[in-house]
Coordinates of C-alpha atoms in Angstrom, one line a residue:
M1 CA -11.1 -2.7 -43.7
E2 CA -8.3 -1.3 -41.4
K3 CA -6.5 -3.9 -39.4
E4 CA -6.0 -3.7 -35.7
G5 CA -2.2 -3.5 -36.1
D6 CA -2.5 -0.7 -38.6
R7 CA -4.8 1.3 -36.3
E8 CA -2.4 0.9 -33.4
S9 CA 0.6 2.0 -35.6
S10 CA -1.2 5.1 -36.7
I11 CA -2.1 6.0 -33.1
R12 CA 1.5 5.4 -32.1
V13 CA 2.8 7.7 -35.0
E14 CA 0.3 10.5 -34.0
A15 CA 1.2 10.3 -30.3
Q16 CA 4.9 10.1 -31.0
G17 CA 4.7 13.3 -32.9
E18 CA 3.4 15.0 -29.8
R19 CA 5.9 13.3 -27.4
G20 CA 9.0 13.6 -29.6
S21 CA 10.3 11.2 -32.2
N22 CA 13.0 9.8 -29.9
D23 CA 10.8 9.1 -26.9
K24 CA 9.7 5.5 -26.4
L25 CA 6.3 4.7 -25.1
Q26 CA 7.2 3.7 -21.6
L27 CA 6.5 4.6 -18.0
K28 CA 9.1 7.3 -17.4
K29 CA 11.6 7.5 -14.6
Q30 CA 10.2 10.6 -12.9
L31 CA 10.4 9.8 -9.2
G32 CA 13.4 11.2 -7.2
L33 CA 14.6 10.4 -3.7
M34 CA 12.2 12.8 -2.0
N35 CA 9.3 11.5 -4.1
G36 CA 10.2 8.0 -2.9
V37 CA 10.3 9.1 0.8
G38 CA 7.0 10.8 0.2
I39 CA 5.4 7.6 -1.1
I40 CA 6.7 5.4 1.7
V41 CA 5.9 7.9 4.6
G42 CA 2.7 9.0 3.0
I43 CA 1.3 5.5 2.7
I44 CA 2.5 4.2 6.1
V45 CA 1.2 7.3 8.0
G46 CA -2.5 6.9 7.2
S47 CA -5.3 7.2 9.6
G48 CA -4.1 4.5 12.0
I49 CA -1.8 6.6 14.2
F50 CA -4.4 9.3 14.5
V51 CA -7.5 7.2 14.9
S52 CA -6.9 4.0 16.8
P53 CA -3.4 3.3 18.3
K54 CA -5.4 1.8 21.1
G55 CA -5.2 -1.6 19.4
V56 CA -1.7 -2.2 20.5
L57 CA -2.4 -1.0 24.1
L58 CA -5.5 -3.2 24.3
E59 CA -3.6 -6.4 23.5
A60 CA -0.3 -5.4 25.3
G61 CA -2.0 -4.6 28.5
S62 CA 0.4 -1.9 29.7
V63 CA 1.9 1.4 28.6
G64 CA 5.5 0.1 28.8
L65 CA 4.9 -3.0 26.8
C66 CA 2.8 -1.0 24.3
L67 CA 5.7 1.4 23.6
I68 CA 8.1 -1.5 23.3
V69 CA 5.8 -3.1 20.7
W70 CA 5.6 0.1 18.7
G71 CA 9.4 0.3 18.7
L72 CA 9.9 -3.4 17.8
T73 CA 7.3 -3.4 15.0
G74 CA 9.2 -0.4 13.5
V75 CA 12.5 -2.4 13.7
I76 CA 10.9 -5.5 12.2
C77 CA 9.5 -3.5 9.3
G78 CA 12.9 -1.9 8.9
V79 CA 14.5 -5.3 8.6
G80 CA 11.9 -6.3 6.1
A81 CA 12.5 -3.1 4.1
I82 CA 16.3 -3.9 4.1
C83 CA 15.5 -7.3 2.5
Y84 CA 13.2 -5.5 0.0
A85 CA 16.1 -3.2 -0.9
E86 CA 18.1 -6.2 -2.2
L87 CA 15.0 -7.6 -4.0
G88 CA 14.1 -4.3 -5.5
T89 CA 17.6 -3.6 -6.9
C90 CA 18.2 -7.1 -8.3
I91 CA 14.7 -7.5 -9.8
L92 CA 14.2 -4.1 -11.4
T93 CA 10.5 -4.5 -12.3
S94 CA 7.5 -2.8 -10.8
G95 CA 5.0 -4.8 -8.9
A96 CA 7.1 -5.6 -5.7
D97 CA 6.0 -8.9 -4.1
Y98 CA 4.3 -10.1 -7.3
G99 CA 7.6 -9.8 -9.2
Y100 CA 9.7 -11.4 -6.4
I101 CA 7.3 -14.3 -5.9
L102 CA 7.2 -14.8 -9.7
Q103 CA 11.0 -15.1 -9.9
A104 CA 11.4 -17.3 -6.9
Y105 CA 8.3 -19.6 -6.9
G106 CA 6.8 -19.4 -10.4
D107 CA 3.5 -18.4 -12.0
L108 CA 0.8 -19.9 -9.7
P109 CA 2.0 -18.3 -6.4
A110 CA 2.5 -15.0 -8.1
F111 CA -0.9 -15.1 -9.6
L112 CA -2.5 -15.9 -6.3
F113 CA -0.8 -12.9 -4.7
L114 CA -2.1 -10.8 -7.6
W115 CA -5.6 -12.3 -7.1
V116 CA -5.7 -11.5 -3.3
C117 CA -4.6 -7.9 -4.1
L118 CA -7.2 -7.7 -6.9
I119 CA -10.3 -8.8 -5.0
V120 CA -9.5 -7.9 -1.4
L121 CA -6.4 -6.0 -0.3
I122 CA -6.3 -3.1 -2.7
P123 CA -10.0 -2.3 -3.4
T124 CA -11.1 -2.8 0.3
G125 CA -8.1 -0.9 1.6
N126 CA -8.9 2.0 -0.8
A127 CA -12.5 1.9 0.2
I128 CA -11.8 2.0 3.9
T129 CA -9.3 4.8 3.5
A130 CA -11.8 6.8 1.4
L131 CA -14.6 6.2 3.9
T132 CA -12.4 7.4 6.8
F133 CA -11.5 10.5 4.8
A134 CA -15.2 11.3 4.1
S135 CA -16.2 10.7 7.8
Y136 CA -13.6 13.2 9.1
V137 CA -14.4 15.8 6.4
L138 CA -18.1 15.7 7.3
Q139 CA -17.6 15.6 11.1
P140 CA -17.6 19.4 11.5
V141 CA -20.8 19.5 9.3
F142 CA -22.6 17.0 11.6
P143 CA -21.0 17.7 15.0
D144 CA -23.8 16.4 17.2
C145 CA -24.6 13.2 15.2
G146 CA -22.9 11.0 12.7
A147 CA -22.9 12.0 9.1
P148 CA -25.5 10.2 6.9
E149 CA -24.2 7.0 5.4
T150 CA -25.2 8.1 1.9
A151 CA -23.2 11.3 2.2
V152 CA -20.1 9.5 3.5
T153 CA -20.3 7.0 0.7
L154 CA -20.8 9.6 -2.0
L155 CA -17.9 11.8 -0.7
A156 CA -15.7 8.7 -0.5
A157 CA -16.5 7.9 -4.2
L158 CA -15.7 11.4 -5.2
C159 CA -12.4 11.2 -3.4
I160 CA -11.4 8.0 -5.2
T161 CA -12.5 9.4 -8.6
L162 CA -10.7 12.7 -8.1
L163 CA -7.4 11.0 -7.2
T164 CA -7.7 8.6 -10.1
F165 CA -8.2 11.5 -12.4
I166 CA -5.1 13.2 -11.0
N167 CA -3.1 10.0 -11.4
C168 CA -4.3 9.5 -14.9
T169 CA -3.5 13.0 -16.0
N170 CA 0.0 13.5 -14.8
V171 CA 2.6 11.6 -12.8
K172 CA 4.1 14.8 -11.5
W173 CA 0.7 16.0 -10.3
A174 CA 0.3 12.7 -8.4
T175 CA 3.7 12.9 -6.8
R176 CA 3.2 16.6 -5.9
V177 CA -0.1 15.7 -4.1
Q178 CA 1.7 12.9 -2.3
D179 CA 4.6 15.2 -1.2
I180 CA 2.2 18.0 0.0
F181 CA -0.1 15.7 2.0
T182 CA 2.9 13.8 3.5
C183 CA 4.3 17.0 4.8
T184 CA 0.8 17.9 6.2
K185 CA 0.4 14.7 8.2
V186 CA 4.0 14.8 9.5
F187 CA 3.3 18.4 10.6
A188 CA 0.2 17.2 12.4
L189 CA 2.1 14.6 14.3
I190 CA 4.8 17.1 15.2
I191 CA 2.1 19.3 16.8
I192 CA 0.9 16.3 18.8
I193 CA 4.5 15.4 19.9
I194 CA 5.4 19.0 20.9
T195 CA 2.1 19.4 22.8
G196 CA 2.8 16.1 24.6
I197 CA 6.3 17.1 25.6
V198 CA 5.1 20.4 27.0
K199 CA 2.5 18.5 29.1
M200 CA 5.2 16.2 30.4
C201 CA 7.4 19.2 31.3
Y202 CA 4.5 20.4 33.4
G203 CA 4.4 17.1 35.3
S204 CA 1.7 15.1 33.4
T205 CA 3.4 11.7 33.7
E206 CA 0.8 9.6 35.6
S207 CA 0.5 7.1 32.7
F208 CA 4.2 6.3 32.9
Q209 CA 4.2 5.4 36.6
N210 CA 4.2 1.5 37.0
A211 CA 4.4 1.4 33.2
F212 CA 4.6 -2.4 32.9
E213 CA 1.8 -3.2 35.3
G214 CA -0.8 -5.4 33.6
S215 CA 1.5 -6.5 30.8
T216 CA 0.2 -9.5 28.9
T217 CA 2.0 -12.9 29.2
D218 CA -0.3 -14.6 26.6
P219 CA 1.6 -15.3 23.3
G220 CA -1.7 -14.9 21.4
H221 CA -2.3 -11.4 22.8
F222 CA 1.3 -10.5 22.2
A223 CA 1.0 -11.6 18.6
L224 CA -2.2 -9.6 18.2
A225 CA -0.5 -6.5 19.6
F226 CA 2.2 -6.9 17.0
Y227 CA -0.5 -7.3 14.3
S228 CA -2.0 -4.0 15.4
G229 CA 1.4 -2.3 15.3
L230 CA 2.4 -3.8 12.0
F231 CA -0.9 -2.7 10.5
S232 CA 0.0 0.9 11.3
Y233 CA 3.3 0.4 9.5
S234 CA 1.8 -1.3 6.5
G235 CA 2.9 0.3 3.2
W236 CA 6.7 0.2 3.9
N237 CA 7.1 -1.9 0.8
Y238 CA 5.0 0.1 -1.6
L239 CA 7.9 2.0 -3.2
N240 CA 9.0 -1.3 -4.7
F241 CA 5.7 -1.3 -6.7
V242 CA 7.0 1.6 -8.8
T243 CA 10.7 0.6 -9.2
E244 CA 10.6 1.1 -13.0
E245 CA 9.7 4.8 -12.5
L246 CA 12.3 5.5 -9.9
K247 CA 15.4 7.5 -11.0
D248 CA 18.6 5.6 -10.2
P249 CA 16.8 2.9 -8.3
Y250 CA 20.1 1.3 -7.2
K251 CA 20.8 4.4 -5.0
N252 CA 17.3 5.9 -4.4
L253 CA 15.4 2.8 -3.4
P254 CA 17.6 1.9 -0.4
R255 CA 18.1 5.5 0.5
A256 CA 14.4 6.2 0.6
I257 CA 13.9 3.1 2.7
M258 CA 16.7 4.1 5.1
I259 CA 15.3 7.6 5.6
S260 CA 11.6 6.7 5.9
L261 CA 11.5 3.7 8.2
P262 CA 13.6 5.2 11.1
M263 CA 11.7 8.5 10.7
V264 CA 8.3 6.9 10.9
T265 CA 9.4 4.7 13.9
I266 CA 10.6 7.7 15.9
I267 CA 7.5 9.7 15.0
Y268 CA 5.2 6.8 16.0
L269 CA 7.0 6.3 19.3
L270 CA 7.0 10.0 20.3
A271 CA 3.3 10.4 19.2
N272 CA 2.3 7.5 21.5
V273 CA 4.3 9.0 24.4
A274 CA 2.5 12.3 23.7
Y275 CA -0.9 10.6 23.8
F276 CA -0.1 9.0 27.2
A277 CA 1.1 12.3 28.5
V278 CA -2.5 13.7 28.0
L279 CA -4.7 10.6 28.2
S280 CA -4.8 7.8 30.6
P281 CA -4.7 4.2 29.3
A282 CA -8.4 3.8 30.0
E283 CA -9.2 7.0 28.1
M284 CA -7.1 5.8 25.2
I285 CA -9.0 2.5 25.0
A286 CA -12.3 4.2 25.3
S287 CA -11.6 6.7 22.4
D288 CA -12.5 5.8 18.8
A289 CA -10.3 8.7 17.5
V290 CA -7.4 9.2 19.9
A291 CA -5.9 12.2 18.0
V292 CA -9.3 14.0 18.1
T293 CA -9.8 13.3 21.8
F294 CA -6.2 14.5 22.3
A295 CA -6.9 17.8 20.4
D296 CA -10.1 18.4 22.4
R297 CA -8.1 18.2 25.6
T298 CA -5.1 20.3 24.5
L299 CA -5.9 22.6 21.6
G300 CA -9.1 24.3 22.8
V301 CA -10.8 26.3 20.1
M302 CA -8.4 25.1 17.6
S303 CA -9.3 21.4 18.1
W304 CA -11.2 21.4 14.9
V305 CA -7.9 21.2 13.0
M306 CA -7.3 17.6 14.0
P307 CA -10.2 16.1 12.0
L308 CA -8.9 18.1 9.1
F309 CA -5.4 16.7 9.6
V310 CA -6.8 13.1 9.7
A311 CA -8.7 13.8 6.5
C312 CA -5.5 15.1 4.8
S313 CA -3.6 12.1 6.1
T314 CA -6.1 9.6 4.6
F315 CA -6.3 11.6 1.3
G316 CA -2.5 11.4 0.9
G317 CA -2.4 7.7 1.8
L318 CA -5.1 6.9 -0.7
N319 CA -3.3 8.8 -3.4
G320 CA -0.2 6.8 -2.8
A321 CA -2.1 3.5 -2.8
I322 CA -3.9 4.4 -6.1
F323 CA -0.6 5.4 -7.7
T324 CA 1.3 2.2 -6.7
S325 CA -1.4 -0.4 -7.0
S326 CA -2.1 0.5 -10.6
R327 CA 1.5 -0.5 -11.4
L328 CA 0.8 -3.9 -9.9
F329 CA -2.2 -4.4 -12.3
F330 CA -0.1 -3.1 -15.2
V331 CA 2.8 -5.6 -14.5
G332 CA 0.4 -8.5 -13.9
A333 CA -1.3 -7.9 -17.3
R334 CA 2.1 -7.4 -19.0
N335 CA 3.0 -11.0 -17.8
G336 CA -0.2 -12.4 -19.0
H337 CA -1.9 -12.9 -15.6
L338 CA -4.6 -10.2 -16.3
P339 CA -6.3 -9.0 -19.5
G340 CA -3.9 -7.4 -21.9
F341 CA -5.7 -4.1 -22.1
L342 CA -4.5 -3.3 -18.5
A343 CA -0.9 -3.4 -19.8
T344 CA -1.3 -0.3 -22.0
I345 CA -0.1 3.2 -21.5
N346 CA -1.8 6.5 -22.5
M347 CA 0.3 7.8 -25.3
N348 CA 0.1 11.5 -24.3
K349 CA 0.2 11.3 -20.6
L350 CA 2.4 8.2 -20.3
T351 CA 0.3 6.9 -17.4
P352 CA -1.2 3.4 -17.1
F353 CA -4.7 4.8 -17.8
P354 CA -6.6 1.5 -18.0
S355 CA -5.0 0.0 -14.9
L356 CA -5.8 3.2 -12.9
L357 CA -9.5 3.2 -14.0
F358 CA -9.7 -0.6 -13.3
G359 CA -8.5 0.0 -9.7
C360 CA -11.0 2.9 -9.4
V361 CA -13.9 0.8 -10.5
T362 CA -13.1 -2.1 -8.1
S363 CA -12.7 0.4 -5.2
L364 CA -16.0 2.0 -6.0
I365 CA -17.7 -1.4 -6.1
M366 CA -16.3 -2.1 -2.6
L367 CA -17.9 1.1 -1.3
S368 CA -21.3 -0.6 -1.8
S369 CA -20.4 -3.5 0.4
S370 CA -21.3 -3.4 4.1
D371 CA -18.8 -6.0 5.1
I372 CA -15.5 -4.7 3.7
Y373 CA -13.9 -4.4 7.2
S374 CA -14.3 -8.1 7.8
L375 CA -12.9 -8.9 4.4
I376 CA -9.7 -7.0 5.1
N377 CA -9.5 -8.8 8.5
Y378 CA -9.7 -12.1 6.8
A379 CA -6.8 -11.1 4.5
S380 CA -4.5 -9.5 7.1
F381 CA -2.6 -12.7 7.9
V382 CA -2.6 -13.6 4.2
E383 CA -0.7 -10.3 3.5
A384 CA 1.9 -11.3 6.2
L385 CA 2.1 -14.7 4.5
F386 CA 2.9 -13.3 1.1
I387 CA 5.5 -10.8 2.5
G388 CA 7.1 -13.7 4.2
M389 CA 7.2 -15.6 0.9
S390 CA 8.9 -12.6 -0.8
V391 CA 11.6 -12.5 1.9
G392 CA 11.9 -16.3 1.7
G393 CA 12.3 -15.8 -2.1
L394 CA 15.5 -13.8 -1.4
L395 CA 17.0 -16.9 0.1
I396 CA 15.8 -19.1 -2.7
L397 CA 17.2 -16.7 -5.4
R398 CA 20.6 -16.7 -3.6
V399 CA 20.7 -20.5 -4.3
T400 CA 18.9 -20.7 -7.7
K401 CA 20.3 -17.5 -9.2
P402 CA 23.7 -16.9 -7.5
H403 CA 25.0 -14.8 -10.4
L404 CA 22.1 -12.4 -10.4
K405 CA 23.4 -8.8 -10.2
R406 CA 22.9 -7.7 -6.6
P407 CA 24.0 -4.0 -6.0
I408 CA 22.8 -4.5 -2.4
K409 CA 23.5 -7.9 -0.8
V410 CA 22.2 -8.0 2.8
N411 CA 23.5 -10.3 5.5
L412 CA 21.4 -13.5 5.7
V413 CA 20.7 -12.8 9.3
Y414 CA 18.1 -10.2 8.2
P415 CA 15.9 -12.4 6.0
I416 CA 16.2 -15.3 8.5
F417 CA 15.1 -13.1 11.4
Y418 CA 12.2 -11.6 9.4
L419 CA 11.0 -15.1 8.4
I420 CA 11.0 -16.3 12.0
V421 CA 8.8 -13.3 12.9
C422 CA 6.5 -14.0 9.9
V423 CA 6.2 -17.7 11.0
F424 CA 5.3 -16.6 14.5
L425 CA 2.7 -14.0 13.2
V426 CA 1.2 -16.5 10.8
I427 CA 1.0 -19.6 13.1
T428 CA -0.1 -17.9 16.3
P429 CA -3.5 -16.6 15.0
L430 CA -4.3 -20.1 13.8
T431 CA -5.1 -20.9 17.4
S432 CA -6.6 -17.6 18.5
S433 CA -8.5 -16.6 15.3
P434 CA -8.9 -19.8 13.2
W435 CA -12.0 -18.5 11.4
E436 CA -10.2 -15.4 10.0
C437 CA -7.2 -17.5 8.9
L438 CA -9.5 -20.1 7.2
M439 CA -11.3 -17.4 5.3
G440 CA -8.0 -15.9 4.2
L441 CA -6.9 -19.3 2.9
I442 CA -10.3 -19.6 1.1
V443 CA -9.7 -16.2 -0.6
I444 CA -6.3 -17.5 -1.8
A445 CA -7.6 -20.8 -3.0
S446 CA -10.5 -19.2 -4.9
G447 CA -7.9 -17.8 -7.3
I448 CA -6.8 -21.3 -8.4
P449 CA -9.7 -22.0 -10.9
F450 CA -9.2 -18.6 -12.4
Y451 CA -5.5 -19.3 -12.9
F452 CA -6.2 -22.5 -14.8
L453 CA -9.0 -20.9 -16.9
G454 CA -7.3 -17.6 -17.5
V455 CA -3.6 -18.4 -17.7
L456 CA -3.0 -22.1 -18.3
W457 CA -5.8 -22.7 -20.7
K458 CA -4.3 -21.6 -24.0
K459 CA -6.8 -22.9 -26.5
K460 CA -9.8 -20.8 -25.5
P461 CA -12.9 -20.7 -27.7
A462 CA -12.5 -18.5 -30.8
G463 CA -15.6 -16.5 -29.8
F464 CA -14.1 -15.6 -26.5
M465 CA -10.8 -14.5 -28.0
I466 CA -12.6 -12.3 -30.6
M467 CA -14.6 -10.7 -27.8
L468 CA -11.5 -10.1 -25.7
S469 CA -9.7 -8.6 -28.8
K470 CA -12.6 -6.3 -29.3
V471 CA -12.5 -5.1 -25.7
T472 CA -8.7 -4.5 -26.0
V473 CA -9.2 -2.5 -29.2
L474 CA -12.0 -0.5 -27.7
S475 CA -9.9 0.2 -24.6
Q476 CA -7.0 1.4 -26.8
K477 CA -9.2 3.7 -28.8
L478 CA -11.1 5.0 -25.8
F479 CA -8.1 5.8 -23.7
F480 CA -5.6 6.5 -26.6
A481 CA -3.4 3.7 -25.2
A482 CA -1.0 1.1 -26.5
P483 CA 1.4 -1.5 -25.1
E484 CA 4.7 -0.1 -24.0
E485 CA 7.7 -0.3 -26.3
V486 CA 10.5 -2.7 -25.3
K487 CA 13.0 -1.0 -23.0
E488 CA 16.6 -0.9 -24.1
E489 CA 18.9 -2.6 -21.6

């Protein structure tokens, strides 16, 4: 009877002949600087800036304070990104926050971050993005009434499946999709900005008169305004999820960050100015899709292009999320925090095939839930908590590992400032939205039993281990996959 190791060796030899005898089975460094910029911008600029920038206005209370919040949230994310530039160049493993928390705090906190991403953040985020894509694609087909829920769900499932197939097949295909759709969404925002500037040149400035009238003075509302703004910038740290596949990460990671964050901040600010040049604050708050209302007012017979641009934006954002999140599952499994078959690579395509399919399945399962929006709300402050932990880990590693190679060493003012902001954003909702915070903490705590059973419990029953081994072997045969070969330092 052929042994498991012999089967894996024969598969490796066969695949190596196709790849080339000198090529190791590893995730290859195929991402350049522009691919990095495309990932960051493509994930940050999702549907939020097109659909509901009213969240910031609603909590800020005035046009002037709203624009200040948009600018400040961009600066805050930029400061966080600078901290991640140090973390990403001194800890050269994919997985971003997971790897940084693991190095600074140990196994349990890193596993809990992985757990929250696994059951809430990634699958629900992907499901919501896919549903938004489907809704806007079907809008022209059902102009007078909403699209049937079944049709929206099926199209969303098709979108997730198609993008997973592309990511499984070829990394270059996935990055090309990302680059194309990033350019498309930036082009759409440039149309909005230019149209708004033209309107202002013709005297449409009513929204900017008494710009600070009605500004909130409540710290709770101010924090919620920041939450809405930061949500629209979410994804600024996603390039760190694929550090191992970035060419010359010491140079390209910080460069991609320095190009992307200022660009997105300027685009967001100008887009909001353009919205206010055409729509009054009351009209902004009343609209469920601000960019579409904007297009109806300004583009005439061409207004149909805006739902198309929103669909393209969400499609590109979902592609980036699928690409990066699969690397998180891959690294988690490689460290023994998830089943081992997720840490295998397809030997021909050199993609983390099982991890991509795993993310696809969990996202499709979430499409069947009617309560995914509340789940993501429960975890919003949890995400801020873990990002704060990652930045705090920078300070801890400065003390515990002072001799760690740091090609980029930021001034301590940056992480301290970002931590102060995180503390404010985590503590303030405890008084204004205690239920959501409690549910977020429950989601985190629910991972503790699984950590003890799956990670700490080493002497598992023989029957369970045999079953797990059979699943691993089946996965390797089915997806022509094997664990990566050790990298040469």
